[in-house]
Every structure is written in structure tokens, then in C-alpha cells.
Short mmCIF file of C-alpha atoms in Angstrom, two decimals:
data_model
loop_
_atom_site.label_atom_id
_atom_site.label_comp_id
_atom_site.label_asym_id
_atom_site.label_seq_id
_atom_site.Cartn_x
_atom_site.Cartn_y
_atom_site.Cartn_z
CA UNK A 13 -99.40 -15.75 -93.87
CA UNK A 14 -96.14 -15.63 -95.33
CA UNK A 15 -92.87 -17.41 -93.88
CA UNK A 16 -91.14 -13.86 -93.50
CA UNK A 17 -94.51 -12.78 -91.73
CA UNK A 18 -94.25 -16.01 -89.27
CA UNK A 19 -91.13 -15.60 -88.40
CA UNK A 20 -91.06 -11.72 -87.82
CA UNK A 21 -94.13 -12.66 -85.79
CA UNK A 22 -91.93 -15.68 -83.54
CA UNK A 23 -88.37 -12.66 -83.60
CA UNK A 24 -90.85 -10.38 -81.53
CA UNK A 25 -92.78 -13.32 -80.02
CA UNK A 26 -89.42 -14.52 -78.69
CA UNK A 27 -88.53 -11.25 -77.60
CA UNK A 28 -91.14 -10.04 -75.69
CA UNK A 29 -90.36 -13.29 -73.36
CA UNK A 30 -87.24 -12.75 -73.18
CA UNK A 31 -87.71 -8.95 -72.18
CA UNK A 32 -90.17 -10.35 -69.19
CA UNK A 33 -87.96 -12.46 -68.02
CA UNK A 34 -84.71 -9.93 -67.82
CA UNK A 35 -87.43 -7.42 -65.99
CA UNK A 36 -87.14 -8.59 -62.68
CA UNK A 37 -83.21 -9.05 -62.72
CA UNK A 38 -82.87 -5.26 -63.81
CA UNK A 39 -85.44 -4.55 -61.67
CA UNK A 40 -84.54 -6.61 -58.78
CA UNK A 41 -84.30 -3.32 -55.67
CA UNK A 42 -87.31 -1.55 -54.44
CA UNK A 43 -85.98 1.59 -53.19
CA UNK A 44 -89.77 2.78 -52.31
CA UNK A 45 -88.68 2.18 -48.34
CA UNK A 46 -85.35 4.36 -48.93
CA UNK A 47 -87.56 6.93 -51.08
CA UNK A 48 -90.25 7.32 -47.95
CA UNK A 49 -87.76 7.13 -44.96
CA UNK A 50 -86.32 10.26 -46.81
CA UNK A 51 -89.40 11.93 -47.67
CA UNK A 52 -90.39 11.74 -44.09
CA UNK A 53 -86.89 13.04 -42.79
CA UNK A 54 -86.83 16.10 -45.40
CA UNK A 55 -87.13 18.73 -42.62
CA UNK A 56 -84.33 16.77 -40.32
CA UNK A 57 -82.21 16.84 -43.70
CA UNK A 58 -82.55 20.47 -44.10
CA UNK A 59 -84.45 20.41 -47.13
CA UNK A 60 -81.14 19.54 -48.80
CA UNK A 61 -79.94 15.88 -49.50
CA UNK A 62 -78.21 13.66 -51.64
CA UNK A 63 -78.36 9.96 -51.41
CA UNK A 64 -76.37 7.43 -53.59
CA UNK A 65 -76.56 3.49 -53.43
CA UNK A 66 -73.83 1.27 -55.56
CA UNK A 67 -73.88 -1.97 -56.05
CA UNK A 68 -73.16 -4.72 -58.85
CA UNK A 69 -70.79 -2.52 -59.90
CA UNK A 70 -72.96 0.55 -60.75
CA UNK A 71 -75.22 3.05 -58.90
CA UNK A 72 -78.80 1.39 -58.28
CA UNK A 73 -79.85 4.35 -55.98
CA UNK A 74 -79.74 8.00 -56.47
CA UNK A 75 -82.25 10.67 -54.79
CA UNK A 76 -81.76 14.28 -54.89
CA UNK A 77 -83.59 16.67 -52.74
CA UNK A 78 -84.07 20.49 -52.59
CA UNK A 79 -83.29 23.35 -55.42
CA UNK A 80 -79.88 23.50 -56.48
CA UNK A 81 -78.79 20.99 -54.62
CA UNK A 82 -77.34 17.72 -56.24
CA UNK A 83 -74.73 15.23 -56.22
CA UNK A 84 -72.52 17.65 -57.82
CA UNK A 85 -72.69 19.94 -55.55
CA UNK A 86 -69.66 20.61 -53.11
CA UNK A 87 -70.35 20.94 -49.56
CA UNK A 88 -67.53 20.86 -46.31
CA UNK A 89 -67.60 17.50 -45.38
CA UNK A 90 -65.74 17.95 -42.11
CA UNK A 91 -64.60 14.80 -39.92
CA UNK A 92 -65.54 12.89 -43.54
CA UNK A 93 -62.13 13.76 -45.03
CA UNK A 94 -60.36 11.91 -41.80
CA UNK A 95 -61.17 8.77 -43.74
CA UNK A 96 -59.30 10.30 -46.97
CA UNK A 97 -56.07 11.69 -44.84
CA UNK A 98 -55.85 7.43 -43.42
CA UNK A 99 -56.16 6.05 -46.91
CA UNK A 100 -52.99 8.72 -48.22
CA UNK A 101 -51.17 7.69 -45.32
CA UNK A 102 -51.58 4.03 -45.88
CA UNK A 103 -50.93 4.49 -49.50
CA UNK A 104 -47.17 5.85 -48.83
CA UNK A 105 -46.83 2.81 -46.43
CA UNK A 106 -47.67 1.03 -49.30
CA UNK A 107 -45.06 2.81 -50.88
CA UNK A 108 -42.23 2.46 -48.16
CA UNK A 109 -42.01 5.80 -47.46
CA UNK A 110 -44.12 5.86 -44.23
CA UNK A 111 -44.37 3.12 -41.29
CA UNK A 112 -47.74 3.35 -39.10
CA UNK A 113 -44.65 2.88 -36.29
CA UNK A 114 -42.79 6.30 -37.52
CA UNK A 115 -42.30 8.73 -34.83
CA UNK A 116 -43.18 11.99 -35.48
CA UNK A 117 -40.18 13.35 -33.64
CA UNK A 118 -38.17 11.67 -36.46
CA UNK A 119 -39.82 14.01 -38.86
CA UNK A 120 -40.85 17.42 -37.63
CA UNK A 121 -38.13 17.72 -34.98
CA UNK A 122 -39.75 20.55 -32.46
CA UNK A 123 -41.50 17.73 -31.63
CA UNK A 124 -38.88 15.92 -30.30
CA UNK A 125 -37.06 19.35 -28.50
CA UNK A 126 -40.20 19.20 -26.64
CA UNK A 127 -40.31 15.53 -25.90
CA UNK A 128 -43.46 14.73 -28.04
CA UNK A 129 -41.50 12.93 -30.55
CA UNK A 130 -42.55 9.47 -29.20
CA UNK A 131 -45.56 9.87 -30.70
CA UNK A 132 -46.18 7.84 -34.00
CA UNK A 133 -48.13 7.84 -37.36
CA UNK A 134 -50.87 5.30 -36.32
CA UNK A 135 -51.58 7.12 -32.46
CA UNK A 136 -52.08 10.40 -35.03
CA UNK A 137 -54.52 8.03 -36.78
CA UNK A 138 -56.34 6.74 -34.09
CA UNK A 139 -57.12 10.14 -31.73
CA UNK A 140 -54.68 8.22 -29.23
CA UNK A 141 -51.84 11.19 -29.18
CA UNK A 142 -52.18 11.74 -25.32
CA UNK A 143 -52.05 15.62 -26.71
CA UNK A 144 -53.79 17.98 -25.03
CA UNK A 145 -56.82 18.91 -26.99
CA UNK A 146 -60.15 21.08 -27.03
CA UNK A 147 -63.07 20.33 -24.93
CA UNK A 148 -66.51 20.62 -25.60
CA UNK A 149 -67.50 18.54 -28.55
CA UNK A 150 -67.27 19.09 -32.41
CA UNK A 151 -67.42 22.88 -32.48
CA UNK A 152 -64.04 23.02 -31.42
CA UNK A 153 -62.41 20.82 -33.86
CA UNK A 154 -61.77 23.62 -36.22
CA UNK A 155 -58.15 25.05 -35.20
CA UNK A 156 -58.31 29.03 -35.05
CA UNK A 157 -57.61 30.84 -38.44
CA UNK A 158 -54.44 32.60 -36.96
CA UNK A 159 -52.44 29.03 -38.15
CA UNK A 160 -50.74 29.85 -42.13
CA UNK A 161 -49.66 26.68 -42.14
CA UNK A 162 -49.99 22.78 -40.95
CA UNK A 163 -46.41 23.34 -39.97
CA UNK A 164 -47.13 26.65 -38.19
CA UNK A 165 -49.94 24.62 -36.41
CA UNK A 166 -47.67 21.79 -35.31
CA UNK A 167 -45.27 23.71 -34.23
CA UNK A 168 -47.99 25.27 -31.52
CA UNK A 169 -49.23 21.93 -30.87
CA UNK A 170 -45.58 20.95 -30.16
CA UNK A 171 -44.91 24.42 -27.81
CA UNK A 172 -48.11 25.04 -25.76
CA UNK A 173 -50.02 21.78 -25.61
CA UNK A 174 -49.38 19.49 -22.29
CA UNK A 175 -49.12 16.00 -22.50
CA UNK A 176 -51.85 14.46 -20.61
CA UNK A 177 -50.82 10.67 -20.86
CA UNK A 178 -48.64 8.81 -22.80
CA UNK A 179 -50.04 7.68 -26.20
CA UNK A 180 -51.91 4.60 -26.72
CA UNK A 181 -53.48 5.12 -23.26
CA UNK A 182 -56.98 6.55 -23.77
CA UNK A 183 -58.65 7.41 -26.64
CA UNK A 184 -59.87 11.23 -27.01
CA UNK A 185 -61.40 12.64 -30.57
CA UNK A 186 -60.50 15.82 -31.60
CA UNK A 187 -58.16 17.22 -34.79
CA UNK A 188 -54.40 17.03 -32.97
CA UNK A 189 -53.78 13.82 -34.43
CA UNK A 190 -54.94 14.15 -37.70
CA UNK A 191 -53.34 17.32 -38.40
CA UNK A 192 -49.85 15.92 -37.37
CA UNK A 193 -50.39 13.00 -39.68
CA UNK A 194 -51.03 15.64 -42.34
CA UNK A 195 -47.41 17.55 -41.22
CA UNK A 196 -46.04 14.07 -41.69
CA UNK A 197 -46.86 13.73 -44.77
CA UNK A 198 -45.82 17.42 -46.48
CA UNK A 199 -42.32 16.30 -44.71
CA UNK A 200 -42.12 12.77 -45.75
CA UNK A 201 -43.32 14.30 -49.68
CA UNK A 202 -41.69 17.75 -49.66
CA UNK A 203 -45.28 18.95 -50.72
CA UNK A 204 -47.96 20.99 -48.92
CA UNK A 205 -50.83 18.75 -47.88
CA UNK A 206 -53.54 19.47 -50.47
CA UNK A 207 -50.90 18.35 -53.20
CA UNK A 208 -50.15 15.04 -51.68
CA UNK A 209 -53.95 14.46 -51.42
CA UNK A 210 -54.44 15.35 -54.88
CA UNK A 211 -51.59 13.42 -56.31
CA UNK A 212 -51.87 10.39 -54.11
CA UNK A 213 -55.59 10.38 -53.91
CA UNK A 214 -58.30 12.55 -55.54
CA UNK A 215 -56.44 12.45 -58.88
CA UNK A 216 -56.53 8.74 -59.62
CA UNK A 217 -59.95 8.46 -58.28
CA UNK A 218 -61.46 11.54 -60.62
CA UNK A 219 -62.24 13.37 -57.48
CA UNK A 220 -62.19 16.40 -59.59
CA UNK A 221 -64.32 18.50 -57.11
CA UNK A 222 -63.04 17.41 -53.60
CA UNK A 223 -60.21 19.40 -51.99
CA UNK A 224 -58.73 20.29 -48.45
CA UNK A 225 -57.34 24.07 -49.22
CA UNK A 226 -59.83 26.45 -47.99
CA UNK A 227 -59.97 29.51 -50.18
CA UNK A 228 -60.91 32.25 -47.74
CA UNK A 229 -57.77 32.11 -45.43
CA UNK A 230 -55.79 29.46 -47.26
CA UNK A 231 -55.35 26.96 -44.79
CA UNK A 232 -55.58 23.65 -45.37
CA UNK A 233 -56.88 21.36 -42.55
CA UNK A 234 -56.68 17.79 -42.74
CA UNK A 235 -58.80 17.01 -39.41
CA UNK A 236 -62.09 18.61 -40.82
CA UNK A 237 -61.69 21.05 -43.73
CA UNK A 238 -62.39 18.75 -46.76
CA UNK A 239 -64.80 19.94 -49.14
CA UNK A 240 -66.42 17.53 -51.67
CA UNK A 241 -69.40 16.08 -53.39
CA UNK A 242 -71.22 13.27 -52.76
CA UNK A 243 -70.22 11.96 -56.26
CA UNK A 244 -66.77 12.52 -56.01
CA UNK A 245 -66.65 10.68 -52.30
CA UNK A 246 -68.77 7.54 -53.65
CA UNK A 247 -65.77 6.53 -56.21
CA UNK A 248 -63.51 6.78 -52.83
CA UNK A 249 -65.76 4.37 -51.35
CA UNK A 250 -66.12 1.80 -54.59
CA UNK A 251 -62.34 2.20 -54.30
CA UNK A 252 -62.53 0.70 -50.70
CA UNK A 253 -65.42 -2.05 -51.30
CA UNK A 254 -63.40 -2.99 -54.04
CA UNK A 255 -60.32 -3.77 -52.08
CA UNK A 256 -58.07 -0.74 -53.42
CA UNK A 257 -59.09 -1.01 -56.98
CA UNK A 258 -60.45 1.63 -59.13
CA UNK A 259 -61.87 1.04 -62.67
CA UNK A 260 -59.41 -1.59 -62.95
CA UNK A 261 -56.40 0.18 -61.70
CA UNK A 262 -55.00 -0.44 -57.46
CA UNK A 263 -55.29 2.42 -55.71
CA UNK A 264 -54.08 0.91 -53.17
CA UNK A 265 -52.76 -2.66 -51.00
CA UNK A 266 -55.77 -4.96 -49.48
CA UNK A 267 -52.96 -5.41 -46.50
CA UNK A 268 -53.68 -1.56 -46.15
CA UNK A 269 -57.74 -1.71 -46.34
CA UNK A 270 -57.51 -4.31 -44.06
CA UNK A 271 -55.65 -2.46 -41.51
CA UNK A 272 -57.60 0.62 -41.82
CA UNK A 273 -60.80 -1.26 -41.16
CA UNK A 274 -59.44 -3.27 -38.27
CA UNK A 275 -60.32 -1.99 -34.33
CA UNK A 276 -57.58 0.03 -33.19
CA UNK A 277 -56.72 -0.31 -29.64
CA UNK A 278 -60.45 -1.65 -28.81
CA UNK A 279 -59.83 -1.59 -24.64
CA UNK A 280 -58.67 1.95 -24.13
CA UNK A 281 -60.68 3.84 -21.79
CA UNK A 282 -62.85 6.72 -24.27
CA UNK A 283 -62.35 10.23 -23.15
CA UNK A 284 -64.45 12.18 -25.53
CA UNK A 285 -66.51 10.07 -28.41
CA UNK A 286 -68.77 12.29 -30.49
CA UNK A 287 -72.88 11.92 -30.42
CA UNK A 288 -73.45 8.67 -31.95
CA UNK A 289 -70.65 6.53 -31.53
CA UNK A 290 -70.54 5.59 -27.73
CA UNK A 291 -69.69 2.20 -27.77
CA UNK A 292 -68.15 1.64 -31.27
CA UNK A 293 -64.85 0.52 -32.45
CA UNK A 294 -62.33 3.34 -34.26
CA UNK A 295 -60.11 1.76 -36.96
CA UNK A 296 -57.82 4.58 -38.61
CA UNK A 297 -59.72 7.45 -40.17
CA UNK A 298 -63.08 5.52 -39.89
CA UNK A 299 -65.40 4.22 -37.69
CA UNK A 300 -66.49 0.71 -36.72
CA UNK A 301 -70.44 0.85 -37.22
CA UNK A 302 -70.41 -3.10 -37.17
CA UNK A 303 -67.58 -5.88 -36.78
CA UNK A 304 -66.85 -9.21 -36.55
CA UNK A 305 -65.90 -11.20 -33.68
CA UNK A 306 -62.23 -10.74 -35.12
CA UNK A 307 -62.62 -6.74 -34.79
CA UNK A 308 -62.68 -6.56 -38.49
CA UNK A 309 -64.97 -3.96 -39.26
CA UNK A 310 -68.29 -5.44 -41.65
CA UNK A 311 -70.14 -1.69 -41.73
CA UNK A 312 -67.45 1.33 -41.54
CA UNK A 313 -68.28 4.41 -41.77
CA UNK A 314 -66.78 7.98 -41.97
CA UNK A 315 -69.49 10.58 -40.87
CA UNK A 316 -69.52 14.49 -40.45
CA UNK A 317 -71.39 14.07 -37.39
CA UNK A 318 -72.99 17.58 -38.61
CA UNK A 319 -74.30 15.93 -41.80
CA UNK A 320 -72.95 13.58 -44.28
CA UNK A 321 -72.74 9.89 -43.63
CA UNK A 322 -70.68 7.73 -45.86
CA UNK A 323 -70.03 3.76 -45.34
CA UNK A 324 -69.47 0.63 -46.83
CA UNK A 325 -70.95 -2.51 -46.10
CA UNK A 326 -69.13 -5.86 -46.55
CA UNK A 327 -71.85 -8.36 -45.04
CA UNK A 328 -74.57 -6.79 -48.18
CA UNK A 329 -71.24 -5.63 -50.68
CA UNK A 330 -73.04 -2.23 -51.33
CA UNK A 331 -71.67 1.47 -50.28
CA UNK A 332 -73.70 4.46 -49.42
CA UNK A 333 -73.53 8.07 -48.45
CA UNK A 334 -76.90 10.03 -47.42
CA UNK A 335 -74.85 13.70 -48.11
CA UNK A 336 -76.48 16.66 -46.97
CA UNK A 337 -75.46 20.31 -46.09
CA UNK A 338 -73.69 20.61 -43.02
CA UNK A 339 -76.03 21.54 -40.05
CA UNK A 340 -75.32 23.62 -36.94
CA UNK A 341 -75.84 20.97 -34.24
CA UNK A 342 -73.93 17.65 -33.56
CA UNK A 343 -76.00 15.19 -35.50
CA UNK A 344 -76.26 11.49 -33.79
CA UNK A 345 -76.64 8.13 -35.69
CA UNK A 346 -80.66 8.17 -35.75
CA UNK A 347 -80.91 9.24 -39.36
CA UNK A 348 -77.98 7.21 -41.08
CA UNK A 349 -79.71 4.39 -39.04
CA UNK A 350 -83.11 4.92 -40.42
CA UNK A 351 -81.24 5.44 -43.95
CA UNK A 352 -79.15 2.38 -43.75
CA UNK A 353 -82.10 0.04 -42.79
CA UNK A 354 -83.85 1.26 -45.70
CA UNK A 355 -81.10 0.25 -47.86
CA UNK A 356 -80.74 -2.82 -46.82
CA UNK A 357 -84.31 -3.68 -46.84
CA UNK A 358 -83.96 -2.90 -50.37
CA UNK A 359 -81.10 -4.66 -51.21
CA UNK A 360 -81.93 -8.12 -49.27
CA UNK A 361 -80.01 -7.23 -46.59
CA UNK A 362 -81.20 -8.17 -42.88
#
């Protein structure tokens, strides 16, 4: 045998061990739990579901399920883009242009004339308004198509709605909030909602395919109207595991991220909570699924409640979203709880 031979022989030799012993690091998450928890839940899914996992800075998870139906594919997302309309809002504090402590009188001035204006940026935030608001659970979170316009909306809110207590005095969810935060900002930008998103948000992030206009009546609602996909909405969430950067660019402030996923006014007596999150923490946009004994939130989470469950998870540094068609019935926690144990089975979490 030759010495070109022998050492061709040793180059592949060499190889092949090295190969076996990269082949459990590449390897290293068995997703088989994940795979039958949602083969099981397919019917309970709708027979249409995305789910993404990233970690180590890449996605180590991805299962599509049903025809036509993929992580490209845009779907309402609901109470899901409340997490997006607290990260814009934080990102003009970031820039100065916006306090958490600015009244909303100071801005949109009916408010004021009809002695609302005490209210600020972070009670819109935190479902803490004392506004009057609709009863009887999600289904009445959508404001009636006869509002043009987040101003022409505020302006009702600001004219027929009662005060029932003084803000930062009990905590009731429901859009009023959000959708003055989303007036805020068109006044505090000069730009219609949907812009700001896009400019502030979606843009740098290459959410291409998310939006909050709605095409058939053209009104754009912050509180629940966002449309997306469930790969556009996992680089909002690497943005926020990441501490506000995005493929090496800040997004926005850690101060910011850190407020967000901090319990807002933990002790406040809950007036209306949706299915699911009795007990749990609210931060701004988001939900508290887990925290620390500081109230810093370690799992937070933005769901649909009809659907799509996003979160991030600092204790296991991994985000997730099980996205799925919007259903017709409040959805509770049981299936993002099933989904999330999976996950973390598979990634060595506990």
C-alpha cells in the first residue's frame, strides 16, 4: 500500500471520528415528546398548527400541520399583537418622546374636557384605566366596525364611557387601554397607527407579513386586530430573548425589556382575567406565566387566548410559539402547557 493510499485511508479514518463525535452535539434535542404531544392534540388544534422552537441562536424545532397551512401563513393573532403595541411604546420611551407617566389628557385633549385625562401611558398598558369596558369575556374585545378611526374610537371612549374607579385600582382586561395607547402614539408620531408599527417595529425586525390595518373596513385596532405569521412573530421574540437585539442591530433598551417583563401592579384586586390566567402576574403587553421572587417575569407569554401562544423562556434561554388558526371558543392554558413541557423536556429543561 502506497503512502498516498495510507494516508487517504487515516484523512477519512480521522474523519469518520470526528463526524461521530460532532453527532450528538448537532443532535443534542429529541423533539419526539413535542412531535407526539402534538400529534395527539391535532383535533384540539384544529387540524391546523404551526410550532417553532429557537435556540442557540437558530430554530431547532419546526412542525407544520394540516394542508396549506405553514409558518408562512398569516392568521389574526388577536390579544398577541398587545405584546407588539408595549414594545413600540417602550421603544419611543427609549426615544424620549413618550414617558410610561404621560397623561393621556396631555395628548388627545377630549380626554381631559371629560376629566379622563389623568389617565397615563402605562395604566393603558396594564388594563388598569378604571374605563368602563365590555363584559362578557373575549368576544367582546373587538370594538364595533362603526369606529373609522383610533381617534374616532377614543373620542367615544372619552364621551360615553363612565369611569368606574380611578386608575391603578383594579385590574380589568379588555381593549380600552390598549387602543388609547395606540391614539397616543399616532399623536405623539403624527402617523396613523399601522405606520408607527411598521416603522418602529415590523420593519427592522423583517416582519414583512404582520400588520394591524384590517382590509375589509380599514380600521386598524391595536387591542386585537394584528395579523401575522408565526415566522414573522418568532424574530419579535429572538428580539426579546436577546435583550432588544436583532441580527446584531438594538431594537430596543434592556431598561425597556426589563420593564415590560416586570409585574405591574401585582396586588390589585382582578376584575375580569381571561380563561387561563387566574392567578398570574400582567407586565405591559404580556403575561407573567412564571416569575421570580423579584416579580421579574422567567416565562412571559403573549397568547390569543383563541389560539396562538407565543413566549419566551429565560430560566431554559429558548422561545416558542405553538400558532394555530384562531378558534371560536376562549381557549385556556391546557394546551400551551402540554406544549411547553414538551419543549422543555426536550431541551433539558425541568
Amino acid at each position: 500500500m502506497s503512502y498516498k493510499v495510507i494516508s487517504t485511508c487515516l484523512y477519512f479514518s480521522l474523519l469518520g471520528v470526528f463526524m461521530l463525535f460532532l453527532q450528538p452535539v448537532m443532535g443534542q434535542y429529541n423533539f419526539a415528546g413535542v412531535d407526539d404531544m402534538l400529534q395527539k392534540s391535532e383535533k384540539a388544534l384544529g387540524r391546523h398548527a404551526v410550532a417553532l422552537v429557537w435556540k442557540d441562536g437558530k430554530i431547532v424545532y419546526k412542525k407544520e400541520i394540516g394542508e396549506d397551512f405553514n409558518a408562512k401563513t398569516q392568521v389574526a393573532i388577536g390579544a398577541s399583537g398587545q405584546w407588539l403595541v408595549a414594545a413600540v411604546s417602550m421603544i419611543y420611551a427609549d426615544e424620549g418622546k413618550i414617558t410610561l407617566d404621560t397623561k393621556a389628557g396631555k395628548l388627545i385633549p377630549i380626554l381631559a374636557k371629560y376629566m379622563k385625562g389623568y389617565i397615563n401611558l402605562r395604566h393603558c398598558l396594564t388594563h388598569t384605566t378604571g374605563l368602563e369596558a365590555e363584559k362578557g369575556g373575549l368576544g367582546k374585545l373587538l370594538p364595533k366596525s362603526k369606529f373609522e378611526s383610533l381617534e374616532e374610537e377614543v373620542d367615544f371612549f372619552a364621551t360615553k364611557r363612565e369611569i368606574v374607579t380611578n386608575p391603578q385600582t383594579e385590574f380589568f382586561y379588555s381593549h380600552v387601554g390598549m387602543n388609547i395607547a395606540g391614539r397616543m402614539l399616532e399623536v405623539v408620531s403624527r402617523k396613523t397607527f399601522d405606520r408607527v408599527v411598521q416603522e418602529k417595529l415590523l420593519r427592522p425586525l423583517k416582519m414583512r407579513t404582520t400588520t394591524f390595518f384590517n382590509y375589509d373596513n380599514l380600521y386598524v385596532n391595536p387591542s386585537a386586530g394584528a395579523q401575522s405569521t408565526a415566522n414573522d412573530y418568532m424574530n419579535f421574540l429572538v428580539m426579546l430573548l436577546n435583550n432588544g437585539m436583532f441580527e446584531g442591530k438594538r431594537i430596543m433598551s434592556e431598561k425597556a425589556i426589563e420593564e415590560m417583563e416586570k409585574a405591574q401592579f401585582a396586588n390589585l384586586p382582578v376584575k375580569y382575567t381571561p380563561k387561563g390566567t387566574e392567578g398570574l402576574h400582567y407586565g405591559l403587553g404580556a403575561w407573567l406565566m412564571e416569575e421570580n421572587a423579584e416579580g421579574k417575569g422567567t416565562v412571559i407569554s403573549g397568547p390569543s387566548f383563541v389560539g396562538t401562544w407565543p413566549y419566551i423562556d429565560r430560566k431554559n434561554n429558548y422561545a416558542a410559539i405553538l400558532f394555530v388558526k384562531p378558534q371560536s371558543d376562549e381557549q385556556g392554558k391546557e394546551m400551551y402547557t402540554q406544549f411547553k413541557a414538551a419543549v422543555d423536556e426536550a431541551v433539558g429543561g425541568k
